[in-house]
Coordinates of C-alpha atoms and ligand atoms in Angstrom, one line a residue:
X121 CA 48.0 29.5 24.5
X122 CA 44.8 30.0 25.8
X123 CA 43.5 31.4 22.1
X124 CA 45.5 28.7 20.7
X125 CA 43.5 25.9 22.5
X126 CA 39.5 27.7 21.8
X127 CA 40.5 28.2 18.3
X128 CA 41.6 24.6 17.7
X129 CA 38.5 23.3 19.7
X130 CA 36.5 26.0 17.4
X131 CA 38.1 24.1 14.6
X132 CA 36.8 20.7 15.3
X133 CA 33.4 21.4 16.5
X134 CA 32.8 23.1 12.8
X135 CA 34.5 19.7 11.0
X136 CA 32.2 17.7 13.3
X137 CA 29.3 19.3 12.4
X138 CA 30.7 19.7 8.8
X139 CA 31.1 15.6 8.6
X140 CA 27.8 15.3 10.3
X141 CA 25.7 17.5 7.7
X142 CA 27.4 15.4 5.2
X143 CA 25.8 12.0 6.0
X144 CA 23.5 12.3 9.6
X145 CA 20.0 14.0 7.8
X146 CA 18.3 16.4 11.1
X147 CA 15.2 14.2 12.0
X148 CA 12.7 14.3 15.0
X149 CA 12.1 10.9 17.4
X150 CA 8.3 10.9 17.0
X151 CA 6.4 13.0 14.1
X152 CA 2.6 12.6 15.4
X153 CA 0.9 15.2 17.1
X154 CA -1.4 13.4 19.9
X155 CA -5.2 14.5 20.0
X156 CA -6.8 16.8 22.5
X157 CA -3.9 16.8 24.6
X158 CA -3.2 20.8 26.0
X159 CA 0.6 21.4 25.3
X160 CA 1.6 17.6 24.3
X161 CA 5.4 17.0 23.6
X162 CA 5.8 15.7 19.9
X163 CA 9.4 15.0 19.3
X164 CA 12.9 15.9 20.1
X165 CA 15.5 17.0 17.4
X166 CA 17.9 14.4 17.0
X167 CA 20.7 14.7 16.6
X168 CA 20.9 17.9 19.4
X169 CA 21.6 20.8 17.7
X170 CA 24.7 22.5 18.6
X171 CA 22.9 25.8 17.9
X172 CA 20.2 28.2 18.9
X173 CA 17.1 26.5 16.5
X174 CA 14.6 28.8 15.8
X175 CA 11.0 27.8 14.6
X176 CA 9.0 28.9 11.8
X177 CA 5.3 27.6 12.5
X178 CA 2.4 29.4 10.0
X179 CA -0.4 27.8 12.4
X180 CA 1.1 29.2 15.4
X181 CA 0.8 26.4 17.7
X182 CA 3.8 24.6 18.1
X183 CA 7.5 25.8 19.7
X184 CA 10.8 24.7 20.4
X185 CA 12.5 24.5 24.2
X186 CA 16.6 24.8 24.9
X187 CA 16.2 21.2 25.0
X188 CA 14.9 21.0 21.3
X189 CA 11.9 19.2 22.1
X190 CA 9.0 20.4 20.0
X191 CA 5.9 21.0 21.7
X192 CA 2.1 22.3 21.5
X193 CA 1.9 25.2 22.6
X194 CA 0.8 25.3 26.5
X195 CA -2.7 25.9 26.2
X196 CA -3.0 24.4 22.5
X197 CA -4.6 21.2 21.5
X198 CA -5.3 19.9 18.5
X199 CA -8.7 18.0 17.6
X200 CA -11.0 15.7 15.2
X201 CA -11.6 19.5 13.1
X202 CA -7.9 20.4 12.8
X203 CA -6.0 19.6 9.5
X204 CA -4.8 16.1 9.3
X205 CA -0.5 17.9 9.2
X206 CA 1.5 20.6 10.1
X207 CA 4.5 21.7 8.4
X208 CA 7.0 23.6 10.3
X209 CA 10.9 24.5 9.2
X210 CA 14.0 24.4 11.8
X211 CA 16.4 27.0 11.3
X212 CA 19.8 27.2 12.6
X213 CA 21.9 30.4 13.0
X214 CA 24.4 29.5 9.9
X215 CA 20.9 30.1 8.1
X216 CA 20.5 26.0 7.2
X217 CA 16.8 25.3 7.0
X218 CA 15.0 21.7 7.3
X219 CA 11.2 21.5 7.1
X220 CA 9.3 18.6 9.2
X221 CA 5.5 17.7 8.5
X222 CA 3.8 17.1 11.8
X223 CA 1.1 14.3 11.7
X224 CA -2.6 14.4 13.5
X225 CA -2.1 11.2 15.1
X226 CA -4.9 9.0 13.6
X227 CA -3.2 6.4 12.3
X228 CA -5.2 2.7 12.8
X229 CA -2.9 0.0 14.6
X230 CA -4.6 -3.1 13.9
X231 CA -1.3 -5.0 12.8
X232 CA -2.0 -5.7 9.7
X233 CA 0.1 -5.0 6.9
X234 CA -1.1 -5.7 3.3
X235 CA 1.7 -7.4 1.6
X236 CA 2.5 -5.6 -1.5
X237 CA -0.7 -3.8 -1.1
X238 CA -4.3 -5.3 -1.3
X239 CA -4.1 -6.7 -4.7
X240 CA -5.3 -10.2 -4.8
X241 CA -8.8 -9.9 -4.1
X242 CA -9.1 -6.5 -5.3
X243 CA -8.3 -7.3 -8.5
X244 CA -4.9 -4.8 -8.4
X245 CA -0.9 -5.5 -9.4
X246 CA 1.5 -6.0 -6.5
X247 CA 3.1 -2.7 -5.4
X248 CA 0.5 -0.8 -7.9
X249 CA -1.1 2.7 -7.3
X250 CA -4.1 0.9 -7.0
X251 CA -3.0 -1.9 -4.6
X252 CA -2.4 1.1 -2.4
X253 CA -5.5 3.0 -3.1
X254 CA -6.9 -0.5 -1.3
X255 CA -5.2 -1.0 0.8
X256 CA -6.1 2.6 2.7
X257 CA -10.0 1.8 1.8
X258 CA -9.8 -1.2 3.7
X259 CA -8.5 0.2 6.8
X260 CA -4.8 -1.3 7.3
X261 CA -1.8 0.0 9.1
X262 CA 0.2 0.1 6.3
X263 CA 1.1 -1.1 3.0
X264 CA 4.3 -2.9 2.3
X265 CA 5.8 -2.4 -1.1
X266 CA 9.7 -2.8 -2.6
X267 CA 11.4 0.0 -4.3
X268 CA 14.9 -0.5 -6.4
X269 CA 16.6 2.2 -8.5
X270 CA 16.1 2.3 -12.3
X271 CA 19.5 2.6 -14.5
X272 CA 18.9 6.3 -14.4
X273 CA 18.6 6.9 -10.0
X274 CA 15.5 6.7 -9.6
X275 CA 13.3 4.9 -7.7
X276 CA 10.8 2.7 -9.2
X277 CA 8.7 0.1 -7.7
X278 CA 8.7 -3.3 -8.3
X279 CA 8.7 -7.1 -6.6
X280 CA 11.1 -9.0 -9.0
X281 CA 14.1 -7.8 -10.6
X282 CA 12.8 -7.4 -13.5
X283 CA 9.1 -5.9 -14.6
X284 CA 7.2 -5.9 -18.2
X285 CA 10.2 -8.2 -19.2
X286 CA 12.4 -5.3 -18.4
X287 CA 15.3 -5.5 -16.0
X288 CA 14.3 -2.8 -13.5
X289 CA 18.3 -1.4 -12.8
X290 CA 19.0 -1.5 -16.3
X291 CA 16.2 0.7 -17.6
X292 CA 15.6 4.5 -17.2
X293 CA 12.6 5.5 -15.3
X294 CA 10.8 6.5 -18.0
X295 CA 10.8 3.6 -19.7
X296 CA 9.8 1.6 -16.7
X297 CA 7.0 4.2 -16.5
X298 CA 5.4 2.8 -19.7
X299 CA 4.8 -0.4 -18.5
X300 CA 0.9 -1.4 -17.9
X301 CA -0.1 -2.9 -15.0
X302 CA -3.1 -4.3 -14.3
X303 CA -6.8 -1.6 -14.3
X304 CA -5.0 0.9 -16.1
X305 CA -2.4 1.2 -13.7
X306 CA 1.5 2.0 -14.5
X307 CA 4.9 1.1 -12.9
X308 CA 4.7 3.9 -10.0
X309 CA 7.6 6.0 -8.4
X310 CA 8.2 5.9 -4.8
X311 CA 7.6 10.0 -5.6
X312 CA 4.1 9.0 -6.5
X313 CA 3.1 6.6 -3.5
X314 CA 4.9 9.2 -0.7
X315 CA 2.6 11.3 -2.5
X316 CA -0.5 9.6 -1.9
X317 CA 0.0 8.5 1.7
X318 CA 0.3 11.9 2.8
X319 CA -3.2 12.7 1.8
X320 CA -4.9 10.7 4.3
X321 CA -3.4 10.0 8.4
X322 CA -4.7 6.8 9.0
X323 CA -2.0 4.0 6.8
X324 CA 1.5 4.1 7.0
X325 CA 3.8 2.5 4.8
X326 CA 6.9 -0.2 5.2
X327 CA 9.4 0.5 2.4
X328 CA 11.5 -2.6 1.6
X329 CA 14.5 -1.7 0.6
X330 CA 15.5 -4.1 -2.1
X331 CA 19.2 -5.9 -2.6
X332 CA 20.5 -4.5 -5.4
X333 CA 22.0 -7.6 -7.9
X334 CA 24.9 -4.8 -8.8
X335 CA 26.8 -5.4 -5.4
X336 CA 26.9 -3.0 -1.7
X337 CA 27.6 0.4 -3.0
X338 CA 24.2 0.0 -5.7
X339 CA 22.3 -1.6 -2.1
X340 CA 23.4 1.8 0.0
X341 CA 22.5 3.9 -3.3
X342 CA 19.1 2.6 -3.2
X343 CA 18.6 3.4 0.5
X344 CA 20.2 6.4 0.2
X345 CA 18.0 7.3 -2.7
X346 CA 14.5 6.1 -0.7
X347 CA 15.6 8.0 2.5
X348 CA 16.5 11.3 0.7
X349 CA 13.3 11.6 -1.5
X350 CA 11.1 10.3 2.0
X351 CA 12.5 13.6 3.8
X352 CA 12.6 15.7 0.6
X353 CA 8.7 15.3 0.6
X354 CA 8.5 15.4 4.4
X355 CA 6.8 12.1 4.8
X356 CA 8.6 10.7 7.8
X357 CA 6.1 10.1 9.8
X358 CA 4.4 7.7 7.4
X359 CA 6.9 5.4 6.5
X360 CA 9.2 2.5 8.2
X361 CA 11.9 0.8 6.6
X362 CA 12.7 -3.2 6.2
X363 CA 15.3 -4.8 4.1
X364 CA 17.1 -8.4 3.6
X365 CA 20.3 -6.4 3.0
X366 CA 22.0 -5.1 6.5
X367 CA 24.5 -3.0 4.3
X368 CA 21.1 -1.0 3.4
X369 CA 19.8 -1.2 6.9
X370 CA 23.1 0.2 7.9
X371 CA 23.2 2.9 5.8
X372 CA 19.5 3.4 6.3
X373 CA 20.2 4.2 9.7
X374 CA 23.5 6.2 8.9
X375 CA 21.1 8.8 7.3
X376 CA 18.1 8.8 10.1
X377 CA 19.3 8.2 13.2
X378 CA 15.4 7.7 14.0
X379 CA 13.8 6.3 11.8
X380 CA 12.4 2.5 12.3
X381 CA 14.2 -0.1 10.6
X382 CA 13.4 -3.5 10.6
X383 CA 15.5 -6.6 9.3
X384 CA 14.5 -9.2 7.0
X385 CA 16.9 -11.8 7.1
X386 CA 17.3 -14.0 10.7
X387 CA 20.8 -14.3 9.9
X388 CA 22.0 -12.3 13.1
X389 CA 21.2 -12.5 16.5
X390 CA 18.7 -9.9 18.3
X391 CA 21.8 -8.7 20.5
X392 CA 23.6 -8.2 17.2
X393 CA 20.6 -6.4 15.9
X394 CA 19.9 -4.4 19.2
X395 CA 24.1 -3.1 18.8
X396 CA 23.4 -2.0 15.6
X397 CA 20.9 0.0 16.4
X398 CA 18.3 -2.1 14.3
X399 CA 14.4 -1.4 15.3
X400 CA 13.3 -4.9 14.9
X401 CA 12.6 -7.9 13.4
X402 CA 10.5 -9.1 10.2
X403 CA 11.1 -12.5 10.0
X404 CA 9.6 -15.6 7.6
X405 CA 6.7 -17.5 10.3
X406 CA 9.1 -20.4 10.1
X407 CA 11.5 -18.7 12.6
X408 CA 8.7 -17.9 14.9
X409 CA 7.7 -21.5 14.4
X410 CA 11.1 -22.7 15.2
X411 CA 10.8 -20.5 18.4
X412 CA 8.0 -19.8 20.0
X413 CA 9.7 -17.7 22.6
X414 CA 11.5 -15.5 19.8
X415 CA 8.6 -12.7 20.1
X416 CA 8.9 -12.3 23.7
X417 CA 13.3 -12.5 23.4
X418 CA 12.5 -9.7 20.9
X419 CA 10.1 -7.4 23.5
X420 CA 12.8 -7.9 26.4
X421 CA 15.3 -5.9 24.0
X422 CA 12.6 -3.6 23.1
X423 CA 12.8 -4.7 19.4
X424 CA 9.8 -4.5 17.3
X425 CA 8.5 -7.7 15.7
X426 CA 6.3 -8.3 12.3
X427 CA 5.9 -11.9 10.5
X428 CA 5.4 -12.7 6.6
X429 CA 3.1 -14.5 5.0
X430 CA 1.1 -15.2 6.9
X431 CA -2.2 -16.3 4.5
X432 CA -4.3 -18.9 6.1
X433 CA -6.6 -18.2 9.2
X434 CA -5.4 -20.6 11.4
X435 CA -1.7 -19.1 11.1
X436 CA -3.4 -16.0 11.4
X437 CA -5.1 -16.7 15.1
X438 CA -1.5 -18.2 16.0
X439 CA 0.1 -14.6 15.3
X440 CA -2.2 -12.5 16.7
X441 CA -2.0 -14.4 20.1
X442 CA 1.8 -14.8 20.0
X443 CA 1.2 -10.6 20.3
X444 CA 3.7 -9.5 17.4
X445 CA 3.5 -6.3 16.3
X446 CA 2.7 -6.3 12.9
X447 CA 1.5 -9.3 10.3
X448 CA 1.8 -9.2 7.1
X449 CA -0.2 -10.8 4.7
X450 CA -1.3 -11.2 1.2
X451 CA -4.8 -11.8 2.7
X452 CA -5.8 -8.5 4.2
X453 CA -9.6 -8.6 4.0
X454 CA -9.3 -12.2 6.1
X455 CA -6.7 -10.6 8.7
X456 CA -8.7 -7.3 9.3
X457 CA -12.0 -9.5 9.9
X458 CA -10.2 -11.6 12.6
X459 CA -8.5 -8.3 14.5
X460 CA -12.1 -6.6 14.6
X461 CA -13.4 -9.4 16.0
X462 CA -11.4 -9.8 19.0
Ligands
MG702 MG1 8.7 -6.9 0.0

């Protein structure tokens, strides 16, 4: 009976984690390595592996506890002269393998997030390689950009529907690829701007997650597509997600169970957002105009909060004393003179 009972149980615990390495990717809770801090605790492995993990670390200077935290080693630090990342693999005792890239922890937090990149005073396209390029050489937190899924699965970048007179989901990647943007730039894939954030540690990246016009399953394809290639390439710790679509921001978080997510459209209420496990907010000004205590509802539910567009100076002073997180802007240059002055 006894047999009967550790067998069935033995049964269930492999369809469980079966089911989960079908959908739930392994992630960490926090990717950046702090700086000259002896032995600092990075991140834990969520979800908790069943198993004995075992750590494969070429630098040497990191481990794993029964707890599945990954550390520094005790007497290890890192510093201003060690590489900007790290990458280490996870191994479970079925032999399954899952490489992380741990991040120096230099990133700049000055809130401001170039809409679509720097493009309009640095004569760039929206969501170009250039726009990017800027937006690191000025010194933001992050760029925002929107990705969608060309007619062929992959994804493309791209504001509107439709780019170079081409409907973006109806055209193969290559095609899309051939269409000129402005200083000699091209349509880019998200491939191409995970690529380029890794090189540096100091700008992150907020990847918009666009509504797919071909209904919900194309909307979770296109999330499922963004999160896939962002862990294929180990870039976690670069990039948040936002969408208007909560299908996507569900499935989003279906995948990464850590990763942060904020919503677009203020068509739920924080508790809603907080029960769905949503990281925050990223709402048009006019809702914070509307409510000038919505920032502060937001911090008591520990939900992160970023505004859009906000393009005029006076706006600007209004958003950086109402203390969100984040502000996006088409006007980088203007925000970035106004944080470095306070
Ligand atoms: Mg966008």
């Amino acid at each position: 009976m006894k047999k009967i009972f550790l067998l069935s149980v033995l049964l269930l615990n492999l369809i469980i984690s079966f089911a989960q390495s079908g959908k739930e990717l392994l992630t960490l809770d926090n990717y950046l390595i702090p700086v000259n801090k002896k032995g600092a605790i990075i991140g834990k492995i969520v979800p908790r592996p069943r198993e004995r993990v075992t750590l494969k670390d070429p630098s040497n200077i990191f481990t794993v506890n029964k707890e599945g935290y990954i550390t520094l080693k005790k007497n290890i630090s890192i510093t201003e002269k060690s590489p900007e990342h790290f990458q280490i693999t996870l191994q479970n005792n079925k032999g399954e393998k899952k490489i992380f890239v741990l991040v120096k922890d230099n990133f700049i937090r000055n809130k401001v997030i170039a809409h679509r990149g720097a493009w309009k005073n640095q004569d760039a396209s929206q969501n170009s390689m250039k726009s990017l390029k800027k937006t690191i050489e000025l010194g933001c937190e992050a760029a925002e950009f929107d990705v969608w899924l060309s007619s062929d699965n992959t994804p493309i970048l791209s504001h509107d529907p439709s780019t170079g007179g081409k409907k973006v989901e109806e055209t193969t990647a290559e095609e899309l690829f051939k269409i000129a943007l402005k200083d000699g730039d091209f349509v880019p894939s998200l491939e191409e701007y995970l690529l380029h954030i890794k090189s540096q540690n100091k700008t992150r990246l907020v990847l918009e997650v666009k509504a797919s016009q071909k209904g919900k399953e194309r909307c979770e394809a296109v999330a499922d597509s963004s999160v896939q290639l962002v862990h294929r390439l180990g870039a976690q710790a670069w990039v948040d997600y936002i969408t208007f679509n909560f299908d996507a921001a569900m499935r989003i978080r279906e995948l990464d169970p850590t990763a942060n997510i904020l919503y677009l459209e203020a068509d739920k209420s924080l508790e809603e957002l907080k029960a769905a496990k949503i990281s925050g907010i990223d709402y048009h000004f006019s809702h914070f105009e509307k409510d000038p205590d919505l920032v502060k509802k937001a911090n008591a539910l520990n939900l992160k909060t970023n505004v859009w567009t906000v393009n005029k100076e006076e706006d600007m002073k209004t958003y950086i004393n109402m203390g969100l997180d984040y502000i996006t802007t088409d006007e980088p240059e203007l925000l970035l003179k106004l944080v470095e002055k306070r």
